[in-house]
Amino acid sequence: MPTISSALRTVALAASLTVLLAAGCSDGGGQARGRGELRNPATSTPSGETGLKRLAAQKLKWRECPAPSEAEGGGPTPSPLPGGTPWECSFMDAPLDYAEPDGETIELALIRAHSVDQQKRIGSLIFNFGGPGGSGVAALPGFGPDFADLRTRYDLVSFDPRGVGRSVPVECEGNRELDAYYARDATPDDSAEEQALQKSQKSYTDACEKNSGTELPHVGTTSAARDLDLMRQVLGDGKLHYFGISYGTELGAVYAHLFPEKVGRAVLDASVDPTKTAEQSSLGQAKGFQLAFTNFARDCVQRAEKCLIPGNSVAEVQNWVIDLLQRLDEKPIPGIGERKLTQTLATTGIAQTLYSKEFWKYLEQGLDEADGGNGGLLLTFADLMNGRDQTGHYDNSMAANTAISCADFKDRYSLAQTKAKLPEFRAASPVFGDYLGWGLTSCDGWPVPGAWSHPDVSAPGAAPIVVIGSTGDPATPYEGTKAMAAALGEGVGIVLTYKGEGHGAYNGGNKCVRENVDGYLLEGRVPASGTVCG
């Protein structure tokens, strides 16, 4: 069930913030708009073989990477890594439906950078940065310098999962419609607003079915995990070496369940809780974002007069923010150009800034400016969350998020069922409870049934998998780390705890986390389960 997207947002913030907080002149348009295709069975593979064997034998044609497509978020062509190593891109053919491997195929977009030391090369290290719906092709170059140590022995590889970016992207509403969709009142207060929410949701769902109906049944996580195994074979690796972040931990764990004997060295950072239903996951996010907000408010109180937000206690800061959101519900304020900051967009912007402690200062500034009638900064962060660039174009990350989530999870919540759940959500988070509680309606009326109540990730016999959790993570609360490790199985799930804030620990600057992860991925040294880094 779609919630606040758990893609690793800090890289997008770091890459975009300087430009976005300036006058706002970046051009997301004019980029290559290529996408993977839906096509007849591939012809670029050896004849005489059928199905998956034929696809596993395909030879990829690597070329210089183009600029990210609009669906991937746009931007410049990826620059070479320090030392001059270029990024290369290709497409891999995969079955549209793994139940019919000789049927139609789709193209999945890949990106890679060769390892530094080919003589000591272990293989490919495949990354998924989360979402669901995040483009790995667009994200990996931004992380390149952070993964320099890992590139000493691995080719760095990522991809756009099916339904995402260039890989036959799910397409729903157009840009103008999406502006209205994300600005709508997503937390209705009366029957008229409830009907408007339902109408808006139906229009969005109908557009997804109209534009991507053929692909919607086949974008779930199980199919993506099978894509990973096909990718492993096509890249020539006997084992899958994998680094998954946020939703990428679920994808990697499902892979381990399906192909335990093929797991190589794998790391799951900012782990989801695979034992939870969609509703429980949303409730967990409500608690996680509330915790992050409380930590932000506590920091504000400790700085006293230096903080722009009034309040002598966490409760007073929280009540001030809730009052601001209520005022925006009654009367939106000027944002950017002709667009206004609504209550929904403001809540989205607040959530975006809580992904990293580094961005609390912008949350403080944005709230202060909104109180004064200027909603531009919070609207900027809401646009980052929703995948909108300054030219008004949206990437497809949120459309893919909905499609993948609804393909995965069985539960469908009607208006009445959702309203019955709201008190529990409000108790979990006075700030985000309504926002996330009403999100339960997102899959109501979806044209494709869901696959599970929660994924099975048991992986008996798999190699050790390092599962990392941050105690202050808002999007994937820390409790999910131990749940993931336990669900993977004894001797498989290895818990590594980071006592700190933010979503994702490896790139958070903690030396202990990096040394443990690098030691495992590069040298095979498995950390002791229960290791704590502070």
Coordinates of C-alpha atoms in Angstrom, one line a residue, residues 85-336:
T85 CA 36.1 5.8 -15.6
P86 CA 32.9 6.4 -17.6
W87 CA 29.4 5.3 -16.8
E88 CA 28.0 2.9 -19.4
C89 CA 24.4 2.1 -20.1
S90 CA 22.5 -0.8 -21.7
F91 CA 19.1 -2.5 -21.9
M92 CA 18.5 -6.1 -20.8
D93 CA 15.6 -8.1 -22.2
A94 CA 13.4 -9.8 -19.6
P95 CA 10.0 -11.6 -19.8
L96 CA 7.0 -9.4 -19.3
D97 CA 5.4 -12.4 -17.5
Y98 CA 7.8 -15.0 -16.0
A99 CA 4.9 -17.5 -16.3
E100 CA 5.4 -17.2 -20.1
P101 CA 9.1 -16.8 -20.6
D102 CA 8.8 -17.4 -24.4
G103 CA 6.2 -14.6 -24.6
E104 CA 6.6 -10.8 -24.9
T105 CA 9.7 -9.2 -23.4
I106 CA 10.4 -5.8 -21.8
E107 CA 13.6 -3.8 -21.8
L108 CA 15.2 -3.0 -18.4
A109 CA 17.7 -0.1 -18.3
L110 CA 21.1 -0.8 -16.7
I111 CA 24.1 1.4 -15.8
R112 CA 27.6 0.3 -14.7
A113 CA 31.1 1.5 -13.9
H114 CA 34.0 -1.0 -14.2
S115 CA 36.0 -1.9 -11.1
V116 CA 39.3 -0.3 -10.5
D117 CA 41.3 -3.5 -10.1
Q118 CA 40.1 -6.1 -12.6
Q119 CA 42.6 -8.7 -11.3
K120 CA 41.0 -8.6 -7.8
R121 CA 37.5 -8.1 -9.1
I122 CA 34.9 -10.1 -7.2
G123 CA 32.0 -9.4 -9.7
S124 CA 29.2 -7.0 -10.1
L125 CA 27.6 -5.2 -7.0
I126 CA 24.0 -4.4 -7.9
F127 CA 22.3 -1.5 -6.1
N128 CA 18.6 -0.8 -5.6
F129 CA 18.1 2.6 -3.8
G130 CA 14.5 2.2 -2.8
G131 CA 11.1 3.5 -3.5
P132 CA 9.5 1.4 -4.8
G133 CA 9.8 3.6 -7.9
G134 CA 13.4 5.0 -7.6
S135 CA 15.5 5.0 -10.7
G136 CA 18.8 3.3 -10.1
V137 CA 20.2 4.5 -13.4
A138 CA 19.7 8.1 -12.4
A139 CA 20.7 7.6 -8.7
L140 CA 23.9 5.6 -9.0
P141 CA 26.2 8.3 -10.6
G142 CA 25.3 10.6 -7.7
F143 CA 26.6 8.1 -5.2
G144 CA 29.7 7.1 -7.3
P145 CA 32.3 8.9 -5.1
D146 CA 30.7 7.5 -2.0
F147 CA 31.2 3.9 -3.3
A148 CA 34.8 4.4 -4.4
D149 CA 36.1 1.8 -1.9
L150 CA 33.6 -0.8 -3.1
R151 CA 34.6 -0.1 -6.8
T152 CA 38.1 -1.3 -6.0
R153 CA 36.8 -4.9 -6.4
Y154 CA 33.3 -4.6 -7.9
D155 CA 31.7 -3.2 -11.0
L156 CA 29.1 -0.9 -9.7
V157 CA 25.7 -1.7 -11.3
S158 CA 22.2 -0.4 -10.9
F159 CA 19.0 -0.5 -12.9
D160 CA 15.5 0.9 -13.4
P161 CA 13.2 -1.8 -12.1
R162 CA 10.3 -2.8 -14.3
G163 CA 7.7 0.0 -14.3
V164 CA 10.3 2.6 -13.4
G165 CA 12.3 5.2 -15.4
R166 CA 13.4 3.8 -18.7
S167 CA 12.1 0.3 -17.9
V168 CA 8.6 0.5 -19.5
P169 CA 7.6 3.2 -17.0
V170 CA 4.1 3.2 -15.5
E171 CA 2.3 6.2 -16.8
C172 CA -0.7 7.7 -15.1
E173 CA -1.9 11.3 -15.2
G174 CA -0.2 14.2 -17.1
N175 CA 1.7 17.0 -15.5
R176 CA -1.2 19.5 -15.1
E177 CA -3.4 16.8 -13.6
L178 CA -0.6 15.8 -11.2
D179 CA -0.2 19.3 -10.0
A180 CA -3.9 19.2 -8.9
Y181 CA -3.6 15.6 -7.6
Y182 CA -0.7 16.4 -5.2
A183 CA -2.2 19.6 -4.0
R184 CA -5.6 18.1 -3.3
D185 CA -7.0 17.9 0.2
A186 CA -5.8 14.4 1.2
T187 CA -7.1 14.6 4.7
P188 CA -10.9 15.3 4.3
D189 CA -12.9 16.8 7.1
D190 CA -16.4 16.3 5.8
S191 CA -18.5 14.3 3.3
A192 CA -17.9 16.7 0.4
E193 CA -14.2 16.5 0.9
E194 CA -14.3 12.8 1.2
Q195 CA -16.2 12.5 -2.1
A196 CA -13.7 14.8 -3.8
L197 CA -10.8 12.6 -2.5
Q198 CA -12.5 9.5 -3.9
K199 CA -13.2 11.2 -7.3
S200 CA -9.5 12.3 -7.5
Q201 CA -8.3 8.8 -6.6
K202 CA -10.5 7.2 -9.2
S203 CA -9.4 9.5 -11.9
Y204 CA -5.8 8.7 -11.1
T205 CA -6.4 5.0 -11.0
D206 CA -8.3 5.1 -14.3
A207 CA -5.4 7.0 -16.0
C208 CA -2.9 4.4 -14.8
E209 CA -5.0 1.6 -16.2
K210 CA -5.6 3.4 -19.5
N211 CA -1.9 4.2 -20.0
S212 CA -0.2 1.2 -18.5
G213 CA -2.8 -1.5 -18.2
T214 CA -0.6 -4.2 -20.0
E215 CA 2.3 -3.7 -17.6
L216 CA 0.4 -3.2 -14.3
P217 CA 0.0 -7.0 -13.5
H218 CA 3.7 -7.6 -13.9
V219 CA 5.5 -4.8 -11.9
G220 CA 5.5 -6.5 -8.5
T221 CA 8.5 -7.2 -6.4
T222 CA 8.5 -11.0 -7.2
S223 CA 9.0 -10.2 -10.9
A224 CA 11.7 -7.6 -10.0
A225 CA 13.5 -10.2 -7.9
R226 CA 13.4 -12.6 -10.9
D227 CA 14.8 -9.8 -13.0
L228 CA 17.7 -9.6 -10.5
D229 CA 18.6 -13.3 -11.1
L230 CA 18.4 -12.9 -14.8
M231 CA 20.7 -9.8 -14.5
R232 CA 23.1 -11.8 -12.4
Q233 CA 23.4 -14.4 -15.2
V234 CA 23.6 -11.9 -18.0
L235 CA 26.4 -10.1 -16.2
G236 CA 28.3 -13.4 -15.8
D237 CA 28.2 -13.7 -12.0
G238 CA 27.7 -17.1 -10.2
K239 CA 26.3 -15.3 -7.2
L240 CA 24.3 -12.1 -6.7
H241 CA 26.3 -9.5 -4.8
Y242 CA 23.8 -6.9 -3.8
F243 CA 23.3 -3.6 -1.9
G244 CA 19.7 -2.7 -1.2
I245 CA 18.5 0.4 0.6
S246 CA 15.0 1.0 2.0
Y247 CA 12.5 -0.8 -0.3
G248 CA 15.6 -2.3 -1.9
T249 CA 16.0 -4.3 1.3
E250 CA 12.6 -5.9 0.6
L251 CA 13.6 -6.6 -3.0
G252 CA 16.8 -8.2 -1.9
A253 CA 15.2 -10.3 0.8
V254 CA 12.5 -11.6 -1.6
Y255 CA 15.4 -12.5 -4.0
A256 CA 17.1 -14.4 -1.1
H257 CA 13.8 -16.3 -0.5
L258 CA 13.5 -17.3 -4.2
F259 CA 17.2 -18.0 -4.8
P260 CA 18.9 -18.7 -1.5
E261 CA 21.7 -20.7 -3.1
K262 CA 22.6 -17.8 -5.4
V263 CA 23.1 -15.1 -2.6
G264 CA 26.6 -13.8 -2.6
R265 CA 27.6 -10.9 -0.3
A266 CA 24.5 -8.8 0.4
V267 CA 23.8 -5.7 2.5
L268 CA 20.3 -4.4 3.3
D269 CA 20.5 -0.8 4.7
A270 CA 17.5 1.0 6.2
S271 CA 15.6 -2.3 6.3
V272 CA 11.8 -2.5 6.0
D273 CA 9.9 -4.9 8.2
P274 CA 8.8 -7.8 6.1
T275 CA 6.4 -9.2 8.7
K276 CA 4.1 -6.2 8.6
T277 CA 1.0 -5.8 6.4
A278 CA 0.5 -2.6 4.3
E279 CA -1.6 -1.1 7.1
Q280 CA 1.0 -2.0 9.8
S281 CA 3.8 -0.5 7.6
S282 CA 1.9 2.7 7.2
L283 CA 1.3 2.9 10.9
G284 CA 5.0 2.2 11.5
Q285 CA 5.9 5.1 9.2
A286 CA 3.5 7.3 11.1
K287 CA 5.4 6.5 14.3
G288 CA 8.8 6.8 12.5
F289 CA 8.1 10.2 11.1
Q290 CA 6.6 11.3 14.4
L291 CA 9.8 10.3 16.1
A292 CA 11.9 12.2 13.6
F293 CA 9.7 15.2 14.0
T294 CA 10.0 15.0 17.8
N295 CA 13.7 14.9 17.6
F296 CA 13.7 17.9 15.3
A297 CA 11.4 19.7 17.8
R298 CA 13.6 18.8 20.7
D299 CA 16.6 20.2 18.9
C300 CA 14.7 23.4 18.3
V301 CA 13.7 23.7 22.0
Q302 CA 17.3 23.2 23.1
R303 CA 18.5 26.0 20.8
A304 CA 15.9 28.3 22.4
E305 CA 16.0 31.8 20.9
K306 CA 18.2 30.6 18.0
C307 CA 15.4 28.5 16.7
L308 CA 12.9 30.2 14.4
I309 CA 10.0 28.1 15.6
P310 CA 8.3 29.3 18.9
G311 CA 7.9 26.9 21.8
N312 CA 9.5 26.1 25.1
S313 CA 8.7 22.4 24.8
V314 CA 8.4 19.7 22.2
A315 CA 4.6 19.8 22.7
E316 CA 4.5 23.6 22.1
V317 CA 6.6 23.3 18.9
Q318 CA 4.4 20.4 17.7
N319 CA 1.1 22.3 18.4
W320 CA 2.5 25.4 16.6
V321 CA 3.2 23.2 13.5
I322 CA -0.2 21.5 13.7
D323 CA -1.9 25.0 13.9
L324 CA 0.0 26.1 10.8
L325 CA -1.2 23.0 8.9
Q326 CA -4.7 23.7 10.0
R327 CA -4.5 27.3 8.7
L328 CA -3.2 26.0 5.4
D329 CA -6.2 23.6 5.2
E330 CA -8.5 26.6 5.5
K331 CA -6.5 28.9 3.3
P332 CA -3.5 27.9 1.1
I333 CA -0.7 30.5 0.8
P334 CA 1.4 31.6 -2.2
G335 CA 4.1 29.1 -3.1
I336 CA 6.0 29.2 -6.4

